Amino acid sequence: MSAAIRVQGLVKEYRQVRALDGIDLEIRQGEFFGLLGPNGAGKTTLISILAGLTRATHGTAEVMGFDVVRDYRASRLALGVVPQELVYDPFFTARETLRLQSGYFGIHRNDDWIDYILHHLGLTEHADKNMRALSGGMKRRVLVAQALVHKPPVIVLDEPTAGVDVDLRQTLWTFIQSLNREGHTVVLTTHYLEEAETLCERIAMLKQGRLVALDSTRNLLSRRHEQQARLKLNRVPPVEIGLKPGPDETWLYGFETFSQLESMLASIRMAGLEIREMQLIEPDLEDVFTEIIRAS
Amino acid sequence: MLPISGFPTLLYKELLRFWKVSFQTVLAPVVTAMLYLLIFSHVLEEHVEAYPGVSYTAFLVPGLIMMSMLQNAFANSSSSLIQSKITGNIIFVLVAPLSYLEFFAAYMLASVIRGVVVGIGVGLVTVWFADLPLVHPVWLVFFTALSTGILAALGIIAGMWAEKFDQLAAFQNFLIMPLTFLSGVFYSIHSLPAFWQAASHWNPVFYMIDGFRWGFFGLSDIPPATSLLVVTVCFVAISGFTLLLLKRGYKLRH
Ligand SMILES: Nc1ncnc2c1ncn2[C@@H]1O[C@H](COP(=O)(O)OP(=O)(O)O)[C@@H](O)[C@H]1O
Ligand SMILES: [Mg+2]
C-alpha cells in the first residue's frame, strides 16, 4: 500500500529564504497527523507543494503514490486542501462555490454529497447566501467543504481553527474525526497544541524548514520526563528547598523521580512549613514543543 | 468513477462571471460604441469618404464593432485573472486537476464569447444608422475568432503578469488602447501621412479591422488574404507564448 503522503529531500528556495531545507516525511494511509512548528517554519510551503500551488526547488512529493508534478491529475484528485488564508469568490453563493469546485474536479452531479457536507458543517441554512454575506467562521466552513467536494482520500487542513469560535472547532473536529474513522487520512497544522495533542496520532515538528521531531504523540509526551508539583504554603519557603515561584502565590517544583518529590516534602516539614494545597501537573505538548524547538 | 474534464465548469464559471455583471461588461461598452458613432459620424459624415460609395457612418460601424470586441476580450481574461490573484481565489482552480491547456482554453473561450456578445450588441444598435452590406460573412467569422482570440491571450498574459490593478491599467492604457485606436477604426490609412501609414502596417490590429471591414464591404486597404495571414500568425505566436507561460506556471505557481 502506498503512503498517503511521501516527501523526499524536499527543498524550497525563495529569493533569499530557504523555506524548506531537505524534508523527508512519510504519512501512512488512515493516519491523523499533526504538522507543528512556529510561524515561518515552512508548514504552508510544504502543503502548497503537495497541492501543486508551489513548485519544489529540489526533491519529490507524492500523494497516494502519485507524483505531484508528473501525475498531477491523480495526485490532485487524491488531495483536499483547506488553505490557511480565508479566500472566497464574491461572485457566488456557498452552494454555487461548492458546485463549481466539484465541477473543476470533473464531478458534475454531486448534489447529494454537497448537501451532506453542508449539513455536517452546519452550513445548510447559509448555502444560498452570497459568500460576501457570510461571517469569517462560515467562510472557513465553506473552505473546508470545498476541500471535500471530491471525497479526497487525503485531507490537509492548514490552521483551520485559527481565529475561529469554539462552536466551529467542535463541529469541525467531530466531522473530520468521522471522516478519519471512515479511512480518510488527515493532516493538520495548528497553533492550538492541545488540539494536536487530542486529535493526532503522530506529530512532526518543523523549524526553519527542517524536521526537528517526528514521533507518535504518546512518545513525544513521554519524552519529557520532568513532572511538576504545584504547592500552596502558609509562608515563603527557604531558598535551599529549590521551589520556584509560580502563578497565584503558588510554588513549583520540578522532579523526575518520586524519591526527589519525597525528599522535597521532607525538607518542607523540617523547615516547619505547612502545605495547604498540592497538585501534580502532567507535561503537555506545549512543554515538549517549547523544549524541542528551543533545543534544535 | 472516471472523472470528466473540469474544463466545461471553468468555462461556465468564466461566462457566469461576466454575465452576472452584464450591465458593466456588455451594456456599458455597447453604449460607449454608440456614443462614438453618434459623435464621429455627426462631425465627419459630410467631410470624409473612405471608400467610394460608402458613407462615413457605414465605414465606421465595422471598426467600432471590432474595436469593442477586442477591448472586451482583453478586459475579460485580464480582469478575471487579476481579481482571482488579488483575492486569492485563483487557488480553487490551481488545486484542481486541470491542465494548462484546459485553463487556457476556458479563459480564452469565455473572453472570445464576451467579445462576440458585445460585438453583436454594438452591431444591433448601430445597424440602424447605416446601410451595411454583408459581402463575405465567412471571413467575418474568421477575423472575429482570431482577433478576439489574440486579445484574450494578451489578457491572460497581462493578468498573469500584473500584481496590482494599476499595472494592469498601464498595460491597457499604454498598449491595448493605442493599438486599437491607431488602427484605422476611425479613418482609412490612405488618408494618413506617409510615416503613419507605414507605422500602421506594424500594428496587428490594423489588419484585424481592415479584414473585418472587407467582410462587410468587399473593400479594404490591404488584400484580405494578407490580413488573414498576419492575424493567423499573430494568433499562433501569442497563443503559443501564453501556453508556454501557463505551462511554467508563470506568477501563478510560485
Ligand atoms: N511567496 C513567497 N515568497 C518569498 N518567501 C516566502 C513565500 N512564501 C513563504 N515564504 C517564506 O518561507 C518561509 C516559510 O513560510 P511558511 O511556509 O508560510 O511558514 P508557516 O506556514 O510554517 O508559517 C517564511 O520565511 C516565509 O517568509
Ligand atoms: Mg502557514
Coordinates of C-alpha atoms and ligand atoms in Angstrom, one line a residue:
Chain A
M1 CA 0.0 0.0 0.0
S2 CA 1.4 3.4 -1.0
A3 CA 1.9 6.1 1.6
A4 CA -0.8 8.8 1.8
I5 CA 2.0 11.4 1.6
R6 CA 5.6 10.8 0.8
V7 CA 8.1 13.6 0.6
Q8 CA 11.8 13.1 -0.2
G9 CA 14.7 15.6 0.0
L10 CA 12.2 18.4 -0.4
V11 CA 13.9 21.9 -0.7
K12 CA 12.1 25.1 -1.5
E13 CA 14.1 28.3 -2.0
Y14 CA 12.6 31.7 -2.4
R15 CA 14.9 34.5 -3.4
Q16 CA 16.5 35.0 0.0
V17 CA 14.8 32.4 2.1
R18 CA 15.2 28.6 2.3
A19 CA 11.6 27.8 3.3
L20 CA 12.2 24.0 3.2
D21 CA 15.6 22.7 3.8
G22 CA 15.5 19.0 2.9
I23 CA 12.4 17.3 4.3
D24 CA 11.9 13.6 4.3
L25 CA 8.5 12.5 5.6
E26 CA 6.0 9.7 5.1
I27 CA 2.4 9.7 6.3
R28 CA 0.6 6.4 6.3
Q29 CA -2.9 6.0 5.0
G30 CA -5.6 6.5 7.6
E31 CA -3.4 8.5 10.0
F32 CA -4.5 11.6 11.8
F33 CA -1.2 13.5 11.5
G34 CA -0.1 16.8 13.1
L35 CA 2.3 19.2 11.4
L36 CA 3.6 21.7 14.0
G37 CA 6.1 24.5 14.1
P38 CA 6.4 28.1 14.8
N39 CA 5.4 30.8 12.3
G40 CA 7.6 30.7 9.2
A41 CA 8.7 27.1 9.8
G42 CA 7.6 26.1 6.3
K43 CA 4.3 24.3 7.0
T44 CA 2.3 26.2 4.4
T45 CA 5.1 25.9 1.9
L46 CA 5.1 22.1 2.3
I47 CA 1.3 21.9 1.9
S48 CA 1.5 24.2 -1.2
I49 CA 3.9 21.9 -2.9
L50 CA 1.7 18.9 -2.2
A51 CA -1.3 20.8 -3.7
G52 CA 0.7 22.0 -6.8
L53 CA 0.4 25.6 -5.8
T54 CA 4.1 25.9 -5.4
R55 CA 6.9 24.0 -7.1
A56 CA 9.8 22.5 -5.2
T57 CA 13.3 23.6 -5.9
H58 CA 14.6 20.0 -5.3
G59 CA 13.2 16.7 -4.2
T60 CA 9.9 14.9 -4.8
A61 CA 6.5 14.8 -3.2
E62 CA 3.8 12.1 -3.7
V63 CA 0.1 11.9 -2.7
M64 CA -1.2 8.3 -2.6
G65 CA 1.8 7.3 -4.7
F66 CA 1.2 9.9 -7.4
D67 CA 4.0 12.4 -8.0
V68 CA 2.6 15.9 -7.6
V69 CA 4.3 17.1 -10.8
R70 CA 4.3 14.2 -13.1
D71 CA 1.0 12.7 -12.1
Y72 CA -0.6 15.9 -11.0
R73 CA -4.1 15.0 -12.1
A74 CA -4.2 11.8 -10.0
S75 CA -2.4 13.5 -7.0
R76 CA -4.8 16.4 -7.0
L77 CA -7.8 14.1 -7.2
A78 CA -6.5 12.4 -4.1
L79 CA -5.9 15.6 -2.1
G80 CA -8.2 18.1 -0.5
V81 CA -6.6 21.2 1.0
V82 CA -8.1 23.7 3.3
P83 CA -5.9 26.8 2.8
Q84 CA -4.7 29.0 5.6
E85 CA -6.0 32.2 4.1
L86 CA -9.7 33.0 4.2
V87 CA -10.2 33.2 0.4
Y88 CA -13.5 33.1 -1.4
D89 CA -15.1 34.2 -4.7
P90 CA -17.5 37.1 -4.0
F91 CA -19.5 36.4 -7.2
F92 CA -21.1 33.2 -5.9
T93 CA -23.1 31.7 -3.1
A94 CA -21.8 28.9 -0.9
R95 CA -23.6 26.3 -2.8
E96 CA -22.5 27.6 -6.2
T97 CA -19.0 27.7 -4.9
L98 CA -19.2 24.0 -4.0
R99 CA -20.8 23.0 -7.3
L100 CA -18.1 24.8 -9.2
Q101 CA -15.3 23.3 -7.2
S102 CA -16.9 19.9 -7.8
G103 CA -17.0 20.6 -11.5
Y104 CA -13.4 21.6 -11.6
F105 CA -12.7 18.1 -10.3
G106 CA -14.8 16.7 -13.2
I107 CA -17.7 15.6 -10.9
H108 CA -20.8 17.1 -12.4
R109 CA -23.8 15.6 -10.5
N110 CA -22.7 15.8 -6.9
D111 CA -25.6 17.5 -5.1
D112 CA -26.2 14.6 -2.6
W113 CA -22.7 14.7 -1.3
I114 CA -22.7 18.5 -1.3
D115 CA -25.8 18.5 0.8
Y116 CA -24.2 16.0 3.1
I117 CA -21.1 18.1 3.8
L118 CA -23.2 21.3 4.0
H119 CA -25.3 19.6 6.7
H120 CA -22.4 18.2 8.7
L121 CA -20.6 21.6 8.7
G122 CA -23.7 23.4 9.8
L123 CA -23.9 25.3 6.5
T124 CA -27.3 24.2 5.2
E125 CA -29.2 27.4 6.1
H126 CA -26.4 29.6 4.7
A127 CA -26.0 27.6 1.5
D128 CA -27.8 30.1 -0.7
K129 CA -26.3 33.3 0.7
N130 CA -23.6 35.1 -1.2
M131 CA -20.1 34.4 0.1
R132 CA -19.6 38.0 0.9
A133 CA -22.5 37.9 3.3
L134 CA -21.1 35.1 5.4
S135 CA -19.1 35.6 8.6
G136 CA -15.5 34.7 8.9
G137 CA -16.3 31.4 10.6
M138 CA -18.9 30.5 7.9
K139 CA -16.4 31.3 5.2
R140 CA -14.0 29.0 6.8
R141 CA -16.6 26.2 6.9
V142 CA -17.1 26.7 3.1
L143 CA -13.4 26.3 2.6
V144 CA -13.5 23.0 4.5
A145 CA -16.5 21.9 2.4
Q146 CA -14.7 22.9 -0.8
A147 CA -11.7 20.7 0.1
L148 CA -14.1 17.8 0.5
V149 CA -16.3 18.0 -2.7
H150 CA -14.3 15.3 -4.5
K151 CA -14.1 13.0 -1.5
P152 CA -10.3 13.1 -1.4
P153 CA -8.6 10.2 0.5
V154 CA -6.1 12.7 1.9
I155 CA -7.3 15.9 3.6
V156 CA -4.9 18.6 4.6
L157 CA -6.0 21.4 6.9
D158 CA -3.7 24.4 7.2
E159 CA -4.6 26.1 10.6
P160 CA -8.3 25.6 10.1
T161 CA -9.2 26.8 13.6
A162 CA -7.0 30.0 13.7
G163 CA -9.3 32.8 15.0
V164 CA -12.4 30.6 14.9
D165 CA -15.1 30.3 17.5
V166 CA -15.4 27.3 19.8
D167 CA -18.6 26.2 18.1
L168 CA -17.0 25.8 14.8
R169 CA -14.0 24.0 16.2
Q170 CA -16.4 21.5 17.8
T171 CA -18.4 21.0 14.6
L172 CA -15.3 20.7 12.5
W173 CA -13.4 18.2 14.6
T174 CA -16.5 15.9 15.0
F175 CA -16.9 15.9 11.3
I176 CA -13.2 15.5 10.4
Q177 CA -12.8 12.7 13.0
S178 CA -15.7 10.8 11.5
L179 CA -14.1 11.1 8.1
N180 CA -10.8 9.8 9.6
R181 CA -12.7 6.8 11.0
E182 CA -14.0 6.1 7.6
G183 CA -10.5 5.9 6.3
H184 CA -9.5 9.4 5.2
T185 CA -6.0 10.4 6.0
V186 CA -6.0 13.8 7.8
V187 CA -3.0 16.1 8.1
L188 CA -3.4 19.1 10.4
T189 CA -1.4 22.2 11.2
T190 CA -2.5 24.2 14.2
H191 CA -1.3 26.7 16.7
Y192 CA -3.5 25.1 19.4
L193 CA -1.3 22.4 20.7
E194 CA -4.0 20.8 22.9
E195 CA -5.9 20.3 19.7
A196 CA -3.0 18.4 18.1
E197 CA -2.5 16.5 21.4
T198 CA -6.0 15.2 21.5
L199 CA -6.5 14.6 17.8
C200 CA -3.2 13.5 16.2
E201 CA -1.7 10.0 16.5
R202 CA 1.7 11.2 15.2
I203 CA 3.3 14.6 15.1
A204 CA 6.1 16.2 13.0
M205 CA 7.7 19.4 14.2
L206 CA 9.2 21.8 11.7
K207 CA 11.6 24.6 12.4
Q208 CA 13.2 26.8 9.8
G209 CA 12.4 24.3 7.1
R210 CA 13.8 21.3 8.9
L211 CA 12.1 18.4 10.6
V212 CA 13.2 18.5 14.2
A213 CA 10.9 15.8 15.6
L214 CA 8.8 13.0 14.2
D215 CA 7.1 10.6 16.6
S216 CA 3.8 9.4 18.0
T217 CA 2.1 11.9 20.2
R218 CA 2.4 9.5 23.1
N219 CA 6.2 9.1 22.7
L220 CA 6.6 12.8 22.4
L221 CA 4.7 13.4 25.6
S222 CA 6.7 10.8 27.5
R223 CA 9.9 12.2 26.1
R224 CA 9.7 14.9 28.7
H225 CA 10.4 13.1 31.9
E226 CA 10.1 16.0 34.2
Q227 CA 6.8 16.4 36.1
Q228 CA 5.8 19.4 38.2
A229 CA 4.3 19.8 41.7
R230 CA 2.4 22.9 42.5
L231 CA 2.1 23.8 46.1
K232 CA 0.4 26.4 48.2
L233 CA 2.2 27.1 51.5
N234 CA 1.5 29.1 54.6
R235 CA 4.6 31.2 54.1
V236 CA 7.6 31.8 51.9
P237 CA 9.9 28.7 51.8
P238 CA 13.7 28.8 52.3
V239 CA 15.7 29.0 49.0
E240 CA 17.6 25.7 49.7
I241 CA 14.5 23.6 49.1
G242 CA 14.5 24.6 45.4
L243 CA 11.0 25.8 44.9
K244 CA 10.3 28.4 42.2
P245 CA 7.5 31.0 42.5
G246 CA 4.5 30.1 40.2
P247 CA 1.3 31.9 39.4
D248 CA -1.3 32.9 42.1
E249 CA 1.1 32.7 45.0
T250 CA 2.0 29.1 44.3
W251 CA 5.4 27.4 44.4
L252 CA 6.6 25.0 41.7
Y253 CA 8.9 22.0 42.0
G254 CA 10.2 20.0 39.0
F255 CA 11.2 16.4 39.5
E256 CA 11.9 13.2 37.6
T257 CA 11.6 10.5 40.3
F258 CA 9.2 10.3 43.2
S259 CA 12.0 10.0 45.7
Q260 CA 13.0 13.5 44.7
L261 CA 9.5 14.6 45.5
E262 CA 9.6 12.8 48.8
S263 CA 12.8 14.5 49.9
M264 CA 11.4 17.9 48.9
L265 CA 8.3 17.3 51.1
A266 CA 10.6 16.2 54.0
S267 CA 12.6 19.4 53.7
I268 CA 9.4 21.4 53.8
R269 CA 8.3 19.6 57.0
M270 CA 11.7 20.2 58.5
A271 CA 11.5 23.9 57.8
G272 CA 8.2 23.9 59.7
L273 CA 6.1 24.9 56.7
E274 CA 2.5 23.9 56.3
I275 CA 1.2 22.6 52.9
R276 CA -2.3 23.9 52.1
E277 CA -2.7 22.5 48.6
M278 CA -0.7 20.3 46.3
Q279 CA -1.2 19.4 42.6
L280 CA 0.8 17.2 40.3
I281 CA 1.0 18.6 36.7
E282 CA 1.5 16.2 33.8
P283 CA 3.7 17.6 31.0
D284 CA 1.7 18.6 27.9
L285 CA 2.6 19.0 24.3
E286 CA 3.2 22.7 24.8
D287 CA 6.2 21.9 27.1
V288 CA 7.5 19.3 24.7
F289 CA 7.1 21.6 21.8
T290 CA 8.9 24.5 23.6
E291 CA 11.7 22.2 24.6
I292 CA 12.2 20.7 21.2
I293 CA 12.0 24.0 19.4
R294 CA 14.4 25.6 21.8
A295 CA 16.9 22.7 21.8
S296 CA 17.1 22.4 18.0
Chain B
M1 CA -15.8 6.8 -11.3
L2 CA -13.9 8.2 -14.2
P3 CA -13.7 11.9 -13.8
I4 CA -14.5 14.0 -16.8
S5 CA -12.6 17.2 -17.5
G6 CA -13.1 20.2 -15.4
F7 CA -12.9 22.4 -18.5
P8 CA -16.7 22.9 -19.0
T9 CA -17.1 24.1 -15.4
L10 CA -14.2 26.5 -15.6
L11 CA -15.7 27.9 -18.9
Y12 CA -19.1 28.1 -17.3
K13 CA -17.7 29.9 -14.3
E14 CA -15.9 32.4 -16.5
L15 CA -19.1 33.1 -18.5
L16 CA -21.2 33.4 -15.4
R17 CA -18.6 35.9 -14.0
F18 CA -19.2 38.4 -16.7
W19 CA -22.8 37.6 -17.3
K20 CA -23.7 38.3 -13.7
V21 CA -22.5 41.8 -14.1
S22 CA -23.6 42.2 -17.8
F23 CA -24.6 45.8 -17.1
Q24 CA -20.9 46.7 -16.9
T25 CA -19.5 44.1 -19.1
V26 CA -21.9 44.2 -22.0
L27 CA -24.2 47.1 -21.8
A28 CA -21.6 49.7 -20.9
P29 CA -19.3 49.0 -23.9
V30 CA -22.3 49.0 -26.3
V31 CA -23.3 52.4 -25.0
T32 CA -19.8 53.7 -25.4
A33 CA -19.6 52.5 -29.0
M34 CA -22.9 54.1 -29.7
L35 CA -21.6 57.4 -28.4
Y36 CA -18.5 57.2 -30.6
L37 CA -20.8 56.6 -33.6
L38 CA -23.1 59.5 -32.8
I39 CA -20.2 61.9 -32.3
F40 CA -17.9 60.9 -35.0
S41 CA -20.5 60.4 -37.7
H42 CA -22.1 63.7 -36.8
V43 CA -18.8 65.5 -37.1
L44 CA -17.3 63.7 -40.1
E45 CA -20.1 62.4 -42.2
E46 CA -20.0 65.3 -44.6
H47 CA -16.2 65.5 -44.8
V48 CA -14.9 62.1 -45.2
E49 CA -15.4 59.4 -47.7
A50 CA -13.1 56.5 -47.0
Y51 CA -14.2 54.2 -49.9
P52 CA -16.1 55.4 -52.9
G53 CA -19.8 54.9 -52.4
V54 CA -19.5 54.0 -48.7
S55 CA -20.8 56.6 -46.3
Y56 CA -18.5 57.5 -43.4
T57 CA -21.0 56.1 -40.9
A58 CA -21.2 52.8 -42.7
F59 CA -17.4 52.8 -42.8
L60 CA -17.2 53.4 -39.1
V61 CA -19.6 50.7 -37.9
P62 CA -17.4 47.6 -38.6
G63 CA -14.4 49.4 -37.0
L64 CA -16.4 50.1 -33.8
I65 CA -17.7 46.6 -33.6
M66 CA -14.2 45.2 -33.9
M67 CA -12.7 47.6 -31.5
S68 CA -15.4 46.9 -28.9
M69 CA -14.9 43.1 -29.4
L70 CA -11.1 43.4 -28.9
Q71 CA -11.2 45.6 -25.9
N72 CA -13.7 43.4 -24.2
A73 CA -12.0 40.2 -25.0
F74 CA -8.9 41.6 -23.4
A75 CA -10.7 43.0 -20.4
N76 CA -12.4 39.7 -19.7
S77 CA -9.4 37.4 -19.2
S78 CA -7.2 40.1 -17.7
S79 CA -9.6 41.3 -15.1
S80 CA -10.8 37.8 -14.2
L81 CA -7.3 36.7 -13.6
I82 CA -6.0 39.6 -11.7
Q83 CA -9.1 39.6 -9.5
S84 CA -8.7 36.0 -8.7
K85 CA -5.0 36.5 -8.0
I86 CA -5.6 39.5 -5.7
T87 CA -8.4 38.0 -3.8
G88 CA -6.6 34.7 -3.7
N89 CA -9.4 32.5 -5.0
I90 CA -7.2 31.5 -8.0
I91 CA -6.1 28.7 -5.8
F92 CA -9.5 27.0 -6.2
V93 CA -8.6 26.5 -9.9
L94 CA -5.0 25.8 -9.3
V95 CA -5.6 22.9 -6.9
A96 CA -8.0 21.2 -9.4
P97 CA -6.7 18.6 -11.8
L98 CA -6.9 21.0 -14.8
S99 CA -4.1 21.0 -17.3
Y100 CA -2.7 24.3 -18.5
L101 CA -4.3 23.7 -21.9
E102 CA -7.8 23.4 -20.3
F103 CA -7.0 26.5 -18.2
F104 CA -6.0 28.4 -21.4
A105 CA -9.0 27.2 -23.4
A106 CA -11.5 28.1 -20.7
Y107 CA -10.2 31.7 -20.2
M108 CA -9.7 32.2 -23.9
L109 CA -13.1 30.9 -25.0
A110 CA -15.0 32.9 -22.3
S111 CA -13.2 36.1 -23.4
V112 CA -13.9 35.4 -27.1
I113 CA -17.6 34.9 -26.2
R114 CA -17.8 38.1 -24.2
G115 CA -16.2 39.9 -27.2
V116 CA -18.7 38.4 -29.6
V117 CA -21.6 39.2 -27.3
V118 CA -20.5 42.8 -27.1
G119 CA -19.9 42.9 -30.8
I120 CA -23.4 41.7 -31.6
G121 CA -24.7 44.3 -29.2
V122 CA -22.8 47.1 -30.9
G123 CA -23.9 45.7 -34.3
L124 CA -27.6 45.7 -33.2
V125 CA -27.7 49.3 -32.0
T126 CA -25.5 50.8 -34.8
V127 CA -27.0 49.0 -37.7
W128 CA -29.9 51.4 -37.7
F129 CA -27.6 54.3 -38.6
A130 CA -26.1 52.9 -41.7
D131 CA -26.8 50.5 -44.6
L132 CA -24.3 47.7 -44.2
P133 CA -23.8 45.1 -46.9
L134 CA -22.6 41.7 -45.8
V135 CA -20.4 40.6 -48.7
H136 CA -18.2 37.9 -47.1
P137 CA -19.8 36.7 -43.9
V138 CA -17.4 33.7 -43.5
W139 CA -14.4 36.0 -43.4
L140 CA -16.1 37.9 -40.6
V141 CA -16.3 34.7 -38.6
F142 CA -12.6 34.0 -39.1
F143 CA -11.4 37.6 -38.4
T144 CA -13.7 37.7 -35.3
A145 CA -12.5 34.4 -33.8
L146 CA -8.8 35.0 -34.5
S147 CA -8.7 38.7 -33.4
T148 CA -10.7 38.3 -30.2
G149 CA -8.5 35.2 -29.5
I150 CA -5.4 37.3 -29.8
L151 CA -6.7 39.9 -27.4
A152 CA -8.0 37.2 -25.0
A153 CA -4.5 35.6 -24.9
L154 CA -2.9 39.1 -24.3
G155 CA -5.4 39.5 -21.5
I156 CA -4.2 36.2 -20.0
I157 CA -0.6 37.3 -20.2
A158 CA -1.4 40.7 -18.7
G159 CA -3.5 39.1 -15.9
M160 CA -0.7 36.7 -15.1
W161 CA 2.0 39.4 -15.2
A162 CA 0.3 42.1 -13.3
E163 CA 0.3 42.0 -9.5
K164 CA -1.7 45.2 -8.9
F165 CA -4.7 46.7 -10.7
D166 CA -2.6 49.8 -11.7
Q167 CA -0.1 47.6 -13.5
L168 CA -3.0 46.1 -15.5
A169 CA -4.3 49.6 -16.2
A170 CA -0.9 50.6 -17.5
F171 CA -0.9 47.5 -19.8
Q172 CA -4.3 48.5 -21.0
N173 CA -3.6 52.3 -21.4
F174 CA -0.2 52.1 -23.0
L175 CA -0.5 49.0 -25.2
I176 CA -4.1 47.9 -25.8
M177 CA -5.7 51.3 -26.2
P178 CA -3.1 52.8 -28.6
L179 CA -3.1 49.7 -30.7
T180 CA -6.9 49.6 -31.0
F181 CA -7.4 53.3 -31.6
L182 CA -4.5 53.8 -34.0
S183 CA -5.6 51.0 -36.3
G184 CA -7.9 52.7 -38.8
V185 CA -11.1 52.4 -36.8
F186 CA -12.0 56.0 -37.5
Y187 CA -10.2 56.5 -40.8
S188 CA -8.8 54.8 -43.8
I189 CA -5.0 54.8 -43.5
H190 CA -4.7 56.2 -47.0
S191 CA -5.8 59.5 -45.5
L192 CA -2.7 59.4 -43.2
P193 CA 0.7 61.0 -43.8
A194 CA 3.3 58.5 -45.2
F195 CA 5.0 57.9 -41.9
W196 CA 1.8 57.0 -40.0
Q197 CA 0.7 54.8 -43.0
A198 CA 4.0 52.9 -42.7
A199 CA 3.7 52.7 -38.9
S200 CA 0.2 51.3 -39.1
H201 CA 1.5 48.3 -41.0
W202 CA 3.3 47.3 -37.9
N203 CA 0.1 47.3 -35.9
P204 CA -1.6 43.9 -36.0
V205 CA -4.9 45.4 -35.0
F206 CA -4.9 47.3 -38.3
Y207 CA -5.1 44.0 -40.2
M208 CA -7.9 42.8 -37.9
I209 CA -10.0 45.8 -38.7
D210 CA -9.2 46.0 -42.3
G211 CA -10.0 42.3 -42.8
F212 CA -13.2 42.6 -40.8
R213 CA -14.3 45.6 -42.9
W214 CA -13.6 43.6 -46.1
G215 CA -16.1 41.0 -44.8
F216 CA -18.8 43.7 -44.9
F217 CA -17.9 45.8 -48.0
G218 CA -15.6 43.7 -50.1
L219 CA -13.3 46.7 -49.9
S220 CA -10.1 47.0 -48.0
D221 CA -6.7 48.8 -47.8
I222 CA -4.8 45.5 -47.8
P223 CA -5.6 42.3 -49.7
P224 CA -7.8 40.3 -47.2
A225 CA -5.7 37.1 -47.6
T226 CA -2.6 39.1 -46.4
S227 CA -4.6 40.4 -43.4
L228 CA -5.8 36.9 -42.6
L229 CA -2.3 35.6 -42.8
V230 CA -0.9 38.3 -40.5
V231 CA -3.7 37.8 -38.0
T232 CA -3.3 34.0 -38.0
V233 CA 0.4 34.2 -37.5
C234 CA -0.2 36.6 -34.6
F235 CA -2.8 34.3 -33.1
V236 CA -0.5 31.3 -33.2
A237 CA 2.5 33.1 -31.9
I238 CA 0.7 34.8 -29.0
S239 CA -1.2 31.7 -28.0
G240 CA 2.0 29.7 -28.1
F241 CA 3.7 32.2 -25.9
T242 CA 0.7 32.2 -23.5
L243 CA 0.7 28.4 -23.3
L244 CA 4.4 28.4 -22.5
L245 CA 3.9 30.8 -19.6
L246 CA 1.0 28.8 -18.3
K247 CA 2.9 25.6 -18.6
R248 CA 5.7 27.1 -16.5
G249 CA 3.1 28.5 -14.0
Y250 CA 4.5 32.0 -14.5
K251 CA 3.5 34.1 -11.5
L252 CA 0.7 31.6 -10.8
R253 CA 2.5 28.6 -9.2
H254 CA 5.4 30.2 -7.4
Ligands
LIG1 N1 5.9 33.5 -1.9 C1 6.9 33.6 -1.0 N2 8.0 34.4 -1.3 C2 9.0 34.6 -0.5 N3 9.1 34.0 0.7 C3 8.1 33.2 1.1 C4 7.0 33.0 0.3 N4 6.1 32.1 0.9 C5 6.7 31.8 2.1 N5 7.9 32.4 2.2 C6 8.9 32.3 3.3 O1 9.1 30.9 3.6 C7 9.1 30.7 5.0 C8 8.1 29.6 5.3 O2 6.8 30.2 5.3 P1 5.5 29.3 5.5 O3 5.6 28.1 4.8 O4 4.4 30.2 5.2 O5 5.6 29.0 7.1 P2 4.5 28.5 8.1 O6 3.3 28.1 7.3 O7 5.1 27.4 8.8 O8 4.2 29.7 9.0 C9 8.9 32.0 5.7 O9 10.2 32.5 6.0 C10 8.3 32.9 4.6 O10 8.6 34.2 4.8
MG2 MG 1.4 28.8 7.5

